[in-house]
JSON list of C-alpha atoms in Angstrom, two decimals:
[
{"chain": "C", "resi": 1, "resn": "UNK", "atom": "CA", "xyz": [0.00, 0.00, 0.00]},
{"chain": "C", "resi": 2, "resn": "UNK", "atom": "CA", "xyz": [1.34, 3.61, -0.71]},
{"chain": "C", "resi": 3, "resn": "UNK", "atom": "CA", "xyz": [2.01, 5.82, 1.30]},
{"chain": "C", "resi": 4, "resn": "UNK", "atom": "CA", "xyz": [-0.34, 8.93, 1.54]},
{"chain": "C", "resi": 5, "resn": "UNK", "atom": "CA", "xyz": [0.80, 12.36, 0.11]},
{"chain": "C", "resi": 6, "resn": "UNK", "atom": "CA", "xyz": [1.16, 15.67, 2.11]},
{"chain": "C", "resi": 7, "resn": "UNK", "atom": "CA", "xyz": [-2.47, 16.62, 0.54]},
{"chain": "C", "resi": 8, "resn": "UNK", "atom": "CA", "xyz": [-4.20, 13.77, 1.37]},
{"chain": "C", "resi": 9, "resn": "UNK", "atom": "CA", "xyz": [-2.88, 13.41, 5.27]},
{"chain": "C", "resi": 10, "resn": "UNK", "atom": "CA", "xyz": [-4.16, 17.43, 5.36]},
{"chain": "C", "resi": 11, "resn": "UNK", "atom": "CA", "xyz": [-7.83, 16.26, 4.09]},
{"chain": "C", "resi": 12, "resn": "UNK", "atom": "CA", "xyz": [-7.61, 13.32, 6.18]},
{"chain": "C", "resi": 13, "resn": "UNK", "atom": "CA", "xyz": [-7.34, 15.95, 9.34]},
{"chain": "C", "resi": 14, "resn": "UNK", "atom": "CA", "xyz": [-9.83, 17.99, 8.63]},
{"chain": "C", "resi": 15, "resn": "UNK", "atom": "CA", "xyz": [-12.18, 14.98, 8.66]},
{"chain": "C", "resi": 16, "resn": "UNK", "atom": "CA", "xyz": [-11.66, 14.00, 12.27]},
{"chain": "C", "resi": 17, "resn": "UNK", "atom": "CA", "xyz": [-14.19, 14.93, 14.36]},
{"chain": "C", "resi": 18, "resn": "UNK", "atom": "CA", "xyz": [-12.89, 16.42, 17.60]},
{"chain": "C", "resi": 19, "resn": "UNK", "atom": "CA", "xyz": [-16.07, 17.60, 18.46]},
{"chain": "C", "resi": 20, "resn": "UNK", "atom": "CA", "xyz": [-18.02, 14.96, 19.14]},
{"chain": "C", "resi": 21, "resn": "UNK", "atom": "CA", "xyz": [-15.03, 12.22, 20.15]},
{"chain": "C", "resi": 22, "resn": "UNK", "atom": "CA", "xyz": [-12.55, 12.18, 22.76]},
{"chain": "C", "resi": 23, "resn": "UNK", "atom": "CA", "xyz": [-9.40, 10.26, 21.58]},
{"chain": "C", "resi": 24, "resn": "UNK", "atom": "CA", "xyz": [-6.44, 8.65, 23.14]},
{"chain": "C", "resi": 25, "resn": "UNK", "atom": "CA", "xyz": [-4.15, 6.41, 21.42]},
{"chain": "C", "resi": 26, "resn": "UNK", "atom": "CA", "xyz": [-1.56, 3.83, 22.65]},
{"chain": "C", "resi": 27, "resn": "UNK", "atom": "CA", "xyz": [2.04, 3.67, 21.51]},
{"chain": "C", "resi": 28, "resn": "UNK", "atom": "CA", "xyz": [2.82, -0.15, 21.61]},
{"chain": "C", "resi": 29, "resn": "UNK", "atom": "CA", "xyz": [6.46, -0.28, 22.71]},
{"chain": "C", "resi": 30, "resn": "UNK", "atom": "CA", "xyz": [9.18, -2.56, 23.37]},
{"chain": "C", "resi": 31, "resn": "UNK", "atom": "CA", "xyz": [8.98, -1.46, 27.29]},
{"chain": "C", "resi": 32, "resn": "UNK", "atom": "CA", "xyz": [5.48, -1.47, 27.38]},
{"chain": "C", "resi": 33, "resn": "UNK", "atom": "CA", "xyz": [2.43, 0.51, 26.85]},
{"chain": "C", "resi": 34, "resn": "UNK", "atom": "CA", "xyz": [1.90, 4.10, 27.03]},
{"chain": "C", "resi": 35, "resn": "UNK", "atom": "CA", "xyz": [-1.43, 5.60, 26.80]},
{"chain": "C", "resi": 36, "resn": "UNK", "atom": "CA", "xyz": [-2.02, 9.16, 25.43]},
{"chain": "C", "resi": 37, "resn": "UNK", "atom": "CA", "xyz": [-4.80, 11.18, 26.27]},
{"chain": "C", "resi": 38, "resn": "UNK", "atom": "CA", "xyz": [-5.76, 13.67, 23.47]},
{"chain": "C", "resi": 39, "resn": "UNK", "atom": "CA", "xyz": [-7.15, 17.02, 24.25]},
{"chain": "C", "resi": 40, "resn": "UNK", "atom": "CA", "xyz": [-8.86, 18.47, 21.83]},
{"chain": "C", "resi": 41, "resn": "UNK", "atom": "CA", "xyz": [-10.14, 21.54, 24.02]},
{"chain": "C", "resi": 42, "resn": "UNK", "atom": "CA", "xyz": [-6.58, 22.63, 24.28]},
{"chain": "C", "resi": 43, "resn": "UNK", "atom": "CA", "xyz": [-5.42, 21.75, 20.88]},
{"chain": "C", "resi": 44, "resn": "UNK", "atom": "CA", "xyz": [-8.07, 21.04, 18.32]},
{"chain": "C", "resi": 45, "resn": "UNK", "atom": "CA", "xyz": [-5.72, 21.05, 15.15]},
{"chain": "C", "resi": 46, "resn": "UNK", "atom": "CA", "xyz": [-2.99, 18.67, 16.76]},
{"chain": "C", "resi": 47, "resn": "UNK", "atom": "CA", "xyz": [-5.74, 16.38, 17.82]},
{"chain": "C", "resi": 48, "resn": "UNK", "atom": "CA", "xyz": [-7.05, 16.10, 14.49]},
{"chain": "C", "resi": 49, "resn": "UNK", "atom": "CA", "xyz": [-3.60, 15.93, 12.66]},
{"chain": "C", "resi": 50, "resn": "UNK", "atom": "CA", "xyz": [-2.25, 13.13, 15.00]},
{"chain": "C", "resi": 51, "resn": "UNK", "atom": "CA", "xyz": [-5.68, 10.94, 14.75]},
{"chain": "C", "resi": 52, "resn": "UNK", "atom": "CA", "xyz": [-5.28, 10.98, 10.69]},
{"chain": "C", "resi": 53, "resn": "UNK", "atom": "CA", "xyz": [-1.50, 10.26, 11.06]},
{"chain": "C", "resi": 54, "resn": "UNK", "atom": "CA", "xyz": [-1.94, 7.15, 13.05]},
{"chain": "C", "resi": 55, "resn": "UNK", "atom": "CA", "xyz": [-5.01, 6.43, 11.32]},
{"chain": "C", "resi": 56, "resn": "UNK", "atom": "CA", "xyz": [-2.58, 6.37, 8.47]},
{"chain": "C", "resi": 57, "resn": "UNK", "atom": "CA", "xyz": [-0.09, 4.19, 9.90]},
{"chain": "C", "resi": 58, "resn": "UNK", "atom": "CA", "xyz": [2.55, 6.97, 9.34]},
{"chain": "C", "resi": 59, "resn": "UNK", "atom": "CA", "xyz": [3.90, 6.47, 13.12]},
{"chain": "C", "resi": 60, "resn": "UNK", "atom": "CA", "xyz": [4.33, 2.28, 12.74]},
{"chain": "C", "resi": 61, "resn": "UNK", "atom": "CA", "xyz": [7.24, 1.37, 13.37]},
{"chain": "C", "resi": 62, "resn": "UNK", "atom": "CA", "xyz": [8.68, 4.79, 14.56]},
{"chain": "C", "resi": 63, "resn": "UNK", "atom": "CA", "xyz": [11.41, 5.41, 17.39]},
{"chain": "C", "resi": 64, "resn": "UNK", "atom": "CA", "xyz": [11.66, 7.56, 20.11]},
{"chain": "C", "resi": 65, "resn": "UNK", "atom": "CA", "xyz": [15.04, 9.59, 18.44]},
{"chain": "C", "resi": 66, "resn": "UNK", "atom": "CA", "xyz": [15.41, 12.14, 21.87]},
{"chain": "C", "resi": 67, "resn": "UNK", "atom": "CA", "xyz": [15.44, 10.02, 25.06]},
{"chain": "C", "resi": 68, "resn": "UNK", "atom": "CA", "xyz": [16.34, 12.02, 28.39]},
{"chain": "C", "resi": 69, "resn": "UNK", "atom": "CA", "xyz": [15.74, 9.13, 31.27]},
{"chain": "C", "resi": 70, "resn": "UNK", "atom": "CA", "xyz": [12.67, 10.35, 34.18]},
{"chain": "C", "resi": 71, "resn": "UNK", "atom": "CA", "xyz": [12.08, 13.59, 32.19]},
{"chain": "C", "resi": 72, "resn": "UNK", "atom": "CA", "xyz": [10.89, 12.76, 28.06]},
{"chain": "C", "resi": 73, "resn": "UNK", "atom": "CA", "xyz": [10.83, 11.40, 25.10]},
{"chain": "C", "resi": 74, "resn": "UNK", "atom": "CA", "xyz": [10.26, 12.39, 21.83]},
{"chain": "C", "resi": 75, "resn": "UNK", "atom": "CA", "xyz": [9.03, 10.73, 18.58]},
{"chain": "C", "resi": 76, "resn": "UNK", "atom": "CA", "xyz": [6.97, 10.67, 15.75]},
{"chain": "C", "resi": 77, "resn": "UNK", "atom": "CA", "xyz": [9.37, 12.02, 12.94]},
{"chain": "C", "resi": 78, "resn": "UNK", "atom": "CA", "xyz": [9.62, 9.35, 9.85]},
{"chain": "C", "resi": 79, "resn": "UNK", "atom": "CA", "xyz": [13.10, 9.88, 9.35]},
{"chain": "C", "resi": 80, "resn": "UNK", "atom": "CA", "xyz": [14.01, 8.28, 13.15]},
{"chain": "C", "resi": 81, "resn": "UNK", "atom": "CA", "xyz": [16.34, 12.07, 13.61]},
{"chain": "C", "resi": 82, "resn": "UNK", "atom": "CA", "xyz": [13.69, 14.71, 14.69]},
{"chain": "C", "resi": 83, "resn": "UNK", "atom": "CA", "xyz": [14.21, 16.97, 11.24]},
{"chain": "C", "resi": 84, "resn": "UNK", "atom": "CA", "xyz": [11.22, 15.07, 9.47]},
{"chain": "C", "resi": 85, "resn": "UNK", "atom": "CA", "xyz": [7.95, 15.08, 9.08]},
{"chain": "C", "resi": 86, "resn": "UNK", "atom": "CA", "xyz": [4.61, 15.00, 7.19]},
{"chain": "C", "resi": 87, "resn": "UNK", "atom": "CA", "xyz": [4.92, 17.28, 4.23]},
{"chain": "C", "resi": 88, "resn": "UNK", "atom": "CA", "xyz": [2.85, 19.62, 5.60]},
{"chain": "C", "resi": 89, "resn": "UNK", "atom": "CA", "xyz": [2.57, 22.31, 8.84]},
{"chain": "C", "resi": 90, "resn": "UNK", "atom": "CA", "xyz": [0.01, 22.80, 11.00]}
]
């Protein structure tokens, strides 16, 4: 299956309903679960672009590339280095 382009991850956004649905989505990883809660109240647009990304399977597979132990991690970027990203800005 291809992968989707910047255009159609966009339109794929603006279909989520944050309205009516509260989300949260769990990042299955090699040291466990970790649930995210998803507010939309606070942050409408990143709710609905991070629902269509993993909707799209663009996060499978993904890495944590900035570790710093008992304070955060950071993910999400396709390239594993932090500099990537969907095509796209919200």
């Amino acid at each position: 299956m291809a992968k989707p382009s910047a255009t159609e991850l966009q339109q794929a956004a603006t279909a989520v309903d944050v309205e009516s649905f509260n989300y949260e989505i769990t990042l299955e990883t090699s040291a466990g679960p970790i649930r995210l809660t998803l507010d939309s109240q606070k942050a409408p647009g990143h709710v609905r672009n991070m629902v269509a990304l993993a909707e799209s399977g663009f996060y499978d597979n993904g890495c944590f590339h900035r570790v710093i132990k008992d304070f955060m991690i950071q993910g999400g970027c396709p390239e594993g280095s932090g500099r990537g990203g969907p095509g796209y800005e919200i």
